[in-house]
Coordinates of C-alpha atoms and ligand atoms in Angstrom, one line a residue:
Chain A
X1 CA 33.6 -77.8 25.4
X2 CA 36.9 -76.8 26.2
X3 CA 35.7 -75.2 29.9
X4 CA 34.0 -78.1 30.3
X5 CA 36.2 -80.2 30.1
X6 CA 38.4 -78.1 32.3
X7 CA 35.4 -78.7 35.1
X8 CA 35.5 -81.9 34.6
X9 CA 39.2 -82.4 35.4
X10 CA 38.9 -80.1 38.7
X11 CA 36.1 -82.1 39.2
X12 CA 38.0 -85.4 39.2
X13 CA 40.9 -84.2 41.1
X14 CA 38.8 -83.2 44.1
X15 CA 37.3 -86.7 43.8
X16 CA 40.9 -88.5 43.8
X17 CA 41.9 -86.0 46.9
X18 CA 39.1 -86.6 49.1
X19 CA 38.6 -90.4 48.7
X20 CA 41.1 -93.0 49.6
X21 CA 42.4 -95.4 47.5
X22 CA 41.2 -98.9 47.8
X23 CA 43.9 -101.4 48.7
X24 CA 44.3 -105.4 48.2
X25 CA 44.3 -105.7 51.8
X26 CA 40.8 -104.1 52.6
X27 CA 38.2 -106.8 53.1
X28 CA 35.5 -107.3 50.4
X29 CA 32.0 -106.2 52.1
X30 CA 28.9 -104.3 51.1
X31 CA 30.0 -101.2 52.5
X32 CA 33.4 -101.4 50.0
X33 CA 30.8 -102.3 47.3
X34 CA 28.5 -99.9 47.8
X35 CA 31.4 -97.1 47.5
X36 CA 32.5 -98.6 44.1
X37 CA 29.0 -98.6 42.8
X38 CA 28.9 -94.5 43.1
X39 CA 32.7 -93.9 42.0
X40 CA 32.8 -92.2 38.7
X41 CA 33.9 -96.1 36.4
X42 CA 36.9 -93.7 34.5
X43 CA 38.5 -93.2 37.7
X44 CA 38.3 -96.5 39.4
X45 CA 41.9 -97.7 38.0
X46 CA 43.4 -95.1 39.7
X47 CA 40.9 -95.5 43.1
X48 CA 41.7 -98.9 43.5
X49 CA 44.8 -101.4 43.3
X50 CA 44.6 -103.7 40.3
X51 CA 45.0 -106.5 43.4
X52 CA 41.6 -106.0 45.2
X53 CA 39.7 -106.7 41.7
X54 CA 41.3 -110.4 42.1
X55 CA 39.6 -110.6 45.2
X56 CA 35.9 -110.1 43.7
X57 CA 33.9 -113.0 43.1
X58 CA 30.6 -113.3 40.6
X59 CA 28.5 -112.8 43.9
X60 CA 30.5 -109.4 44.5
X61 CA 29.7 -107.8 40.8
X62 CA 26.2 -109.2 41.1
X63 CA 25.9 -106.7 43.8
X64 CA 27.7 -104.1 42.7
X65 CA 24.9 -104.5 39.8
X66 CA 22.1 -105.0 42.7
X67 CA 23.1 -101.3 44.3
X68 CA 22.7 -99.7 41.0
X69 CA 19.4 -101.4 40.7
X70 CA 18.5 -99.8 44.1
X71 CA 19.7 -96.3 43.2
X72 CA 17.2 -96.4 40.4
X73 CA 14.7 -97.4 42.9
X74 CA 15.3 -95.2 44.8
X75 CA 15.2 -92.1 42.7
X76 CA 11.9 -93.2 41.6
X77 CA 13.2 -95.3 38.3
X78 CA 13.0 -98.6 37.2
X79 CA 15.2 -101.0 39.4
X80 CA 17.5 -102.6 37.3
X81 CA 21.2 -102.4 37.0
X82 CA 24.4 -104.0 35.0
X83 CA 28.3 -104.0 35.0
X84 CA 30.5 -104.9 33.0
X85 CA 33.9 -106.7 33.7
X86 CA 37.3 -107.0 31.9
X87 CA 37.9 -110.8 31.7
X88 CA 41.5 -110.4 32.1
X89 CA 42.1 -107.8 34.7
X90 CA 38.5 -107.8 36.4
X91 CA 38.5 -104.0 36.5
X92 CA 34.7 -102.5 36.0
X93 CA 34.9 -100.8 32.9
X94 CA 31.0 -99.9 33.0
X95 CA 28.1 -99.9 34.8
X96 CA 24.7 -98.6 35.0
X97 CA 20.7 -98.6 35.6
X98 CA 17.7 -98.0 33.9
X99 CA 17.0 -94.6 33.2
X100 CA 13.9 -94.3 31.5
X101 CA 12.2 -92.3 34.4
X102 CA 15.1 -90.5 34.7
X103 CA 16.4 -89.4 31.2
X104 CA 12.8 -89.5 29.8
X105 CA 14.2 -92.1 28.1
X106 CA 12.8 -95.7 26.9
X107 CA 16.2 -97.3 25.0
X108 CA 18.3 -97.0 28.8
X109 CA 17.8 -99.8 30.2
X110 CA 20.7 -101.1 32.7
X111 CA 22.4 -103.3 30.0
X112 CA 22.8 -100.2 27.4
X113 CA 23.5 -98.0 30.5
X114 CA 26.7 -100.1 31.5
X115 CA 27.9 -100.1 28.0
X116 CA 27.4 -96.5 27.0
X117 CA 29.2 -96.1 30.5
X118 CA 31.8 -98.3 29.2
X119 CA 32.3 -96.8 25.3
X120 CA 33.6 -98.1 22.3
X121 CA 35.7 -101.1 23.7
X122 CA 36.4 -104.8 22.9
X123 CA 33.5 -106.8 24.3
X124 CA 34.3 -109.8 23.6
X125 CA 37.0 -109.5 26.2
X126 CA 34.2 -109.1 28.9
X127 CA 31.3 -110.2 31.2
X128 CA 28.3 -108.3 31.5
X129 CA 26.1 -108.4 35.1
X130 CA 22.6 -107.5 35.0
X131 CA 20.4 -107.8 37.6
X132 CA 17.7 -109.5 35.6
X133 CA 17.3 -111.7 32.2
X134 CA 18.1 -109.0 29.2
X135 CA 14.5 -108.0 28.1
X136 CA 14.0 -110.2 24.7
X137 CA 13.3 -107.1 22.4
X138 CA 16.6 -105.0 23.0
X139 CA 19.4 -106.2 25.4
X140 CA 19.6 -109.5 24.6
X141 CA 20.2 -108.8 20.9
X142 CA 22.3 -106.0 21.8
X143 CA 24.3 -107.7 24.2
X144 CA 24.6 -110.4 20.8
X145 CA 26.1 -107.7 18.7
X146 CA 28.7 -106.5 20.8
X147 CA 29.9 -109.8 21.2
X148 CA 30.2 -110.1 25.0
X149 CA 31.8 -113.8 26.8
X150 CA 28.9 -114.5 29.6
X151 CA 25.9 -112.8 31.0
X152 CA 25.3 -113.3 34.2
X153 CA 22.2 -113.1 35.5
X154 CA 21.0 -112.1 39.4
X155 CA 17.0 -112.9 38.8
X156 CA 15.4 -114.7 36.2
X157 CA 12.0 -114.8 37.8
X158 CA 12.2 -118.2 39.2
X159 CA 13.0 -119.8 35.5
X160 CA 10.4 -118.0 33.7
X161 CA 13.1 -116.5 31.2
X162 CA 14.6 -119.8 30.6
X163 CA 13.9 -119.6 26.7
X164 CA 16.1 -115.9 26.4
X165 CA 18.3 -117.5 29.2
X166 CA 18.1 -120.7 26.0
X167 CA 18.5 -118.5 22.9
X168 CA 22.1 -116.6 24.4
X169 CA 23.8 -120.0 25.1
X170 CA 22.9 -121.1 21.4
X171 CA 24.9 -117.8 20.3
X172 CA 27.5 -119.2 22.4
X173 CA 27.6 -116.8 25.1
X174 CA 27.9 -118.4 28.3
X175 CA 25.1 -117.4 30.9
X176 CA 24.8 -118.1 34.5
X177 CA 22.0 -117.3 37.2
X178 CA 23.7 -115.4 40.6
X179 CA 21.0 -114.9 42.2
X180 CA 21.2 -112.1 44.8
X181 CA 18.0 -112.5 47.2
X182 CA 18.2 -108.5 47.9
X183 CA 17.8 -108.0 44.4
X184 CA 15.0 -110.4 44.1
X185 CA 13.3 -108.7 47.2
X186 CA 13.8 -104.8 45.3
X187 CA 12.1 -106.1 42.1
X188 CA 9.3 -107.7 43.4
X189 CA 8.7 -105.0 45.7
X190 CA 9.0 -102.5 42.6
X191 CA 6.7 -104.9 39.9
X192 CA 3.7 -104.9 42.8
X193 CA 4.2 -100.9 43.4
X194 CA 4.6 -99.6 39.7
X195 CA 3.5 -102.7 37.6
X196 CA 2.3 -99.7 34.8
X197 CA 5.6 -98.5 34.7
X198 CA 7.3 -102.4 35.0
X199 CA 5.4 -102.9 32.0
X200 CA 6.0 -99.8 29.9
X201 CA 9.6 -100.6 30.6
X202 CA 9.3 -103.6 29.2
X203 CA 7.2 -103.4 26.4
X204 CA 5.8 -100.0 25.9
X205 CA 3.5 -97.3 26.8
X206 CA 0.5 -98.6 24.6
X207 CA 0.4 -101.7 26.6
X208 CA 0.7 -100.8 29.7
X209 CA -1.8 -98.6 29.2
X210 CA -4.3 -101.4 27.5
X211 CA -3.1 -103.9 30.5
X212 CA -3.4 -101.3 33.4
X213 CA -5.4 -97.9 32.7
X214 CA -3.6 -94.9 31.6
X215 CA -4.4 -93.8 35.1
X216 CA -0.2 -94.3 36.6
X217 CA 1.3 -92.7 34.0
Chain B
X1 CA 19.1 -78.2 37.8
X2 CA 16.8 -75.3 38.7
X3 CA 19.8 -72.8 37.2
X4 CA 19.7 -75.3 34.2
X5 CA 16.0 -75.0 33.7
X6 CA 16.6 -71.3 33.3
X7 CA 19.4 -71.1 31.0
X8 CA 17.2 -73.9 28.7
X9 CA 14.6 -71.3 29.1
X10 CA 16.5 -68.3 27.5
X11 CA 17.7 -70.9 24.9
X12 CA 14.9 -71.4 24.0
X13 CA 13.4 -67.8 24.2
X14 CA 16.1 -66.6 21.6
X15 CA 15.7 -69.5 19.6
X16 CA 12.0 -68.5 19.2
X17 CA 12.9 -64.8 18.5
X18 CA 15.5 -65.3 15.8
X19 CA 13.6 -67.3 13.8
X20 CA 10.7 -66.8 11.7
X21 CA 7.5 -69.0 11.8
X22 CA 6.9 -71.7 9.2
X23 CA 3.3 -71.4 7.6
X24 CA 1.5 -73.2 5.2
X25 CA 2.0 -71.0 2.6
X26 CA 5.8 -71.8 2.7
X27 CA 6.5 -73.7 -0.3
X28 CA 8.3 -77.2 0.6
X29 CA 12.2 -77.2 -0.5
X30 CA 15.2 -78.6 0.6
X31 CA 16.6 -75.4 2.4
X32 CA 13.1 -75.5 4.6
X33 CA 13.8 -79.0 5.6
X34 CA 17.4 -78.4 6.5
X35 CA 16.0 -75.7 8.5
X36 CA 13.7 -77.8 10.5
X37 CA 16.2 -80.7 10.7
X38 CA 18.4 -78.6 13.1
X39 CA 15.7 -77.1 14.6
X40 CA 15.1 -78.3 18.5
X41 CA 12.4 -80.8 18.2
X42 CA 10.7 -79.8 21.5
X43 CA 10.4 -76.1 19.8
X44 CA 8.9 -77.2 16.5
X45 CA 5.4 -77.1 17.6
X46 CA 5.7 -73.6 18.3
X47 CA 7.6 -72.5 15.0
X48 CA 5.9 -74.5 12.9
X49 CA 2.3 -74.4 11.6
X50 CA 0.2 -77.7 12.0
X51 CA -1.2 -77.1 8.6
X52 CA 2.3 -76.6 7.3
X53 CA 3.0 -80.3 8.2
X54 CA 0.0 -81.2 6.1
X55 CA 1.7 -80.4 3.2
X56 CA 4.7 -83.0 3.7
X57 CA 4.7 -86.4 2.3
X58 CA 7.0 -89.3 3.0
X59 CA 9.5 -88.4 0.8
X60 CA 10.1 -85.1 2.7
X61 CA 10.6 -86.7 5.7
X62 CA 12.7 -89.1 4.6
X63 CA 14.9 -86.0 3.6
X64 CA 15.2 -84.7 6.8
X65 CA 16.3 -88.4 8.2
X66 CA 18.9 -87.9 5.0
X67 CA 20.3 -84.7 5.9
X68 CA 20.4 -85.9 10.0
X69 CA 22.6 -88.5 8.3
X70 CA 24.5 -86.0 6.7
X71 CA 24.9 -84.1 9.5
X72 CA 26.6 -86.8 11.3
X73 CA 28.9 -87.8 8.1
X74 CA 30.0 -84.2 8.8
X75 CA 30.8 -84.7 12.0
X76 CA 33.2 -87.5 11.5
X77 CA 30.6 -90.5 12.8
X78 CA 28.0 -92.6 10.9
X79 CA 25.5 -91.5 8.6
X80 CA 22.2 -93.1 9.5
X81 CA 19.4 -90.9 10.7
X82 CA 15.6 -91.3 11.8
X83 CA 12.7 -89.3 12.2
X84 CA 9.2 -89.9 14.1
X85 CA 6.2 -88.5 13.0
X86 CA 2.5 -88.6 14.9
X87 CA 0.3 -90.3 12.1
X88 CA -2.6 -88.0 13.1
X89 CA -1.2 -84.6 13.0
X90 CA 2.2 -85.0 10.7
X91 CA 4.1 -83.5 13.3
X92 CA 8.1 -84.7 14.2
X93 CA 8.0 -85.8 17.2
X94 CA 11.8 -87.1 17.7
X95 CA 14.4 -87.4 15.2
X96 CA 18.4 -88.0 15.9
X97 CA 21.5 -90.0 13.9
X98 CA 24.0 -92.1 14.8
X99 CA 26.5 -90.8 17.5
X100 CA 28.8 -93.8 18.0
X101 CA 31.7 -91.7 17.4
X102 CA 30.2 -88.5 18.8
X103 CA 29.2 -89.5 21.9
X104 CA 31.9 -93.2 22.2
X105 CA 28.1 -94.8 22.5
X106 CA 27.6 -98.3 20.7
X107 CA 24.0 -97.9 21.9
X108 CA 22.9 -95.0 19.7
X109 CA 21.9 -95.5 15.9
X110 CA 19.6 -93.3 14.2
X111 CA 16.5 -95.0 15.5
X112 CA 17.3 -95.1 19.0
X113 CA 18.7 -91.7 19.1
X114 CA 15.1 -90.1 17.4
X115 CA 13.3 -92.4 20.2
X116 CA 15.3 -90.9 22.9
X117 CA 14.6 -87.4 21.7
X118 CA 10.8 -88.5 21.0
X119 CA 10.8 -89.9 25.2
X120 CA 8.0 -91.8 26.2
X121 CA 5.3 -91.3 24.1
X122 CA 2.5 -94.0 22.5
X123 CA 5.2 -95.3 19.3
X124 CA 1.7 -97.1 18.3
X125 CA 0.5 -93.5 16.7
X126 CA 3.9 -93.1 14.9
X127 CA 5.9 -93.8 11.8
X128 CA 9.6 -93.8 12.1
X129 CA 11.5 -92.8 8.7
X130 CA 15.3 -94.2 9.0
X131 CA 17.4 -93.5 5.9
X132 CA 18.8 -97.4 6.5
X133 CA 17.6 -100.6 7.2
X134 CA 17.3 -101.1 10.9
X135 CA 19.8 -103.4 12.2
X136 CA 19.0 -107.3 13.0
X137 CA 20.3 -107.3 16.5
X138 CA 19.1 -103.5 18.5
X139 CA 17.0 -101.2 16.3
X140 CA 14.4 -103.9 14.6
X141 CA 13.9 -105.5 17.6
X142 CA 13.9 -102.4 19.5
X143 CA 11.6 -100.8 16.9
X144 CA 8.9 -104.2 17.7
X145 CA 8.9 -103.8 21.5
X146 CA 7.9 -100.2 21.1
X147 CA 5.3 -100.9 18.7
X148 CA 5.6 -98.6 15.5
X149 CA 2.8 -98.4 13.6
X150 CA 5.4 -98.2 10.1
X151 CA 8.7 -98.5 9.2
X152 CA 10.1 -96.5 5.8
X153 CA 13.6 -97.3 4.7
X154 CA 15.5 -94.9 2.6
X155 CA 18.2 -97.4 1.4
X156 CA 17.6 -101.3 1.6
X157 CA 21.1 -101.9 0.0
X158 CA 19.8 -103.0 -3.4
X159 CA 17.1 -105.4 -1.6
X160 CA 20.0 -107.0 0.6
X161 CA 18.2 -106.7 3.4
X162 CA 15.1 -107.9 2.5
X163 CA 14.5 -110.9 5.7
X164 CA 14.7 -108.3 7.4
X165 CA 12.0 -105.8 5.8
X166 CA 9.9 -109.3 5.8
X167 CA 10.1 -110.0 9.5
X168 CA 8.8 -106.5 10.4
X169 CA 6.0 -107.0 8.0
X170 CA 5.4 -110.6 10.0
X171 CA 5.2 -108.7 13.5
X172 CA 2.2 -106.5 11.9
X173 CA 4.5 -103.3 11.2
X174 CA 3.9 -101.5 7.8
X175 CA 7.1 -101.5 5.5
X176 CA 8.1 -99.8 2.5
X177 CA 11.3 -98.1 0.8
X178 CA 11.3 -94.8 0.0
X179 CA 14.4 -94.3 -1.7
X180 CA 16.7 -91.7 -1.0
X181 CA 19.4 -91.5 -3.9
X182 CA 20.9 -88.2 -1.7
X183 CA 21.2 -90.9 1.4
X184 CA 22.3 -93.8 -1.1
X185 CA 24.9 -91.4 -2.5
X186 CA 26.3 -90.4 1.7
X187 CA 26.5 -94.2 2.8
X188 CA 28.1 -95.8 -0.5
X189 CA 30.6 -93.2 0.4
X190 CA 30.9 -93.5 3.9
X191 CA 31.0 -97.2 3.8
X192 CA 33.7 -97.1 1.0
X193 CA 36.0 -94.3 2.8
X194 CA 35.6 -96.4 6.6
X195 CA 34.9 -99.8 6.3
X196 CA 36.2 -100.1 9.8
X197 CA 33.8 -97.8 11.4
X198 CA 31.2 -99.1 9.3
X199 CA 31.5 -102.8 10.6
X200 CA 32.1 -101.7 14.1
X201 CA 28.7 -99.9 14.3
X202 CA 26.9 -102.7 13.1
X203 CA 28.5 -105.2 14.7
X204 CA 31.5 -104.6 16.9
X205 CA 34.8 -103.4 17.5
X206 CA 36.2 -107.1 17.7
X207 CA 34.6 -108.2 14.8
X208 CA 35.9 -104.8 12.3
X209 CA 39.3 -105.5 13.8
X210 CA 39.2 -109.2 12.6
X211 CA 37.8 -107.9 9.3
X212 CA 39.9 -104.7 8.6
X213 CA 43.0 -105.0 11.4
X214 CA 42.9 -102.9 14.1
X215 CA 45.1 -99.9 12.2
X216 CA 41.9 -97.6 11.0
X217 CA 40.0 -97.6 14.4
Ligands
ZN1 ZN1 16.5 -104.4 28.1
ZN2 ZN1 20.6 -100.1 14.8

């Protein structure tokens, strides 16, 4: 443990030396966004200025949520990512994607990635981001237990969530749809490609199997 | 990775070499439980005889999910453990506890923690064994979308969570208590020495800092 954590601090050093810092006066733009969404979260307050996080609007997390979402894609996962924002200082204090390709592993989805990525913190004080509506049998609950402000939401499937969308306001969490039409595109792309896996995701492997073959899997 | 892969190999290789088989002739005790409770689950089929498992009934694994528990009491985090077992062949298939404090995860009670080590498998041809009432808002909903064939519950706090035994039964899933006065004995204990922690897992950090002050955590 101990020479691990030792790695880890060389690790984070060479990080901090070879990337420059991000300043207030750098403009906002995918290519800034993209860089935050693969920068270890622990070391963002000291990668970039507590002024460029004013700068951020809803549309700007969103995609910061949306690139995670691709990385999963893109590694062969399931496409959906979160972050999660400090209401006061709008710092990223977690983010993540769905990892059940990855980790082998069906309770990751991109809402419990961003808050294992984010620890044991105060919630409540925060916004979570997640590319699509919290699935009705884990994150939504779970994002009801840790207490969280808003959820904001970049696809709800052209309104066909709008009862779990319902059930969050009446637990007086504030939710919002920013849609982001990249995300939308990376989805649908993904549900008419892998719709076994879509569905295993969602539900489990029983079903998907019943609804599409065991074939895929 | 590949490096990884190896070292896990060796691991694993030793672990099979310094440890004796378990047959059916072995009678069932507590110190062979404990044994198989830190065993690594993927290795179990290997070290353990299939008409060994025959010889378990739920009461046995309910005491491994009690000494997982106890295990993490140990550690300093919460005690709640689980165990899943194949309903055709007896066989653990996944088993983990709590790790809130061990790994700063708010995502990872007992249940989820023996599903991630289980990975994506057909739930529907398993029993889960959790030495505490799943939770309302991550585990019994999470528990539902993965479609367990049963639920056993070592502690039920004296019937207090009895809605919640009763909506599990309503979504088809088997229920019944199988008390563990070992397990009953670990959480009275643990709730009475950390009340802070206790609320925090359950709910959230917010909420146990309303209810306790912020001094414990
Ligand atoms: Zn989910
Ligand atoms: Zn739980």
């Amino acid at each position: 443990m101990a020479f691990q954590n030792i790695c880890a601090k060389i690790t984070d050093a060479f990080y901090l030396i070879t990337h420059k810092r991000i300043t207030a006066d750098q403009d906002v733009n995918d290519v800034l966004l993209k860089t935050i969404t693969f920068m270890p979260t622990h070391l963002l307050p000291t990668l970039i200025d507590d002024a460029f996080w004013k700068k951020l609007d809803k549309q700007d997390y969103m995609r910061v949520a949306t690139f995670m979402a691709e990385k999963s894609y893109n590694e062969g996962g399931c496409p959906i990512g979160a972050v999660i924002v400090c209401r006061d200082t709008g710092r990223i204090l977690g983010k993540g994607h769905n990892r059940l390709v990855q980790d082998n592993d069906p309770t990751v989805h991109g809402e419990t990635a961003a808050i294992k990525d984010a620890g044991r913190i105060h919630f409540s004080n925060t916004d979570i981001y997640t590319t699509l509506t919290p699935c009705y049998d884990m994150c939504r609950p779970t994002i009801n237990r840790l207490g969280f402000a808003s959820v904001y939401i970049g696809y709800d499937l052209h309104g066909a969530n709008k009862a779990s969308e319902d059930w969050l306001k009446e637990q007086n969490i504030h939710v919002e749809i920013i849609p982001d039409q990249k995300y939308i595109d990376i989805y649908d792309r993904f549900c008419r490609e892998k719709p076994h896996l879509n569905h295993e995701d969602w539900k489990n492997l029983t079903e998907a199997d019943k609804e599409f073959g065991s074939a895929e899997h």
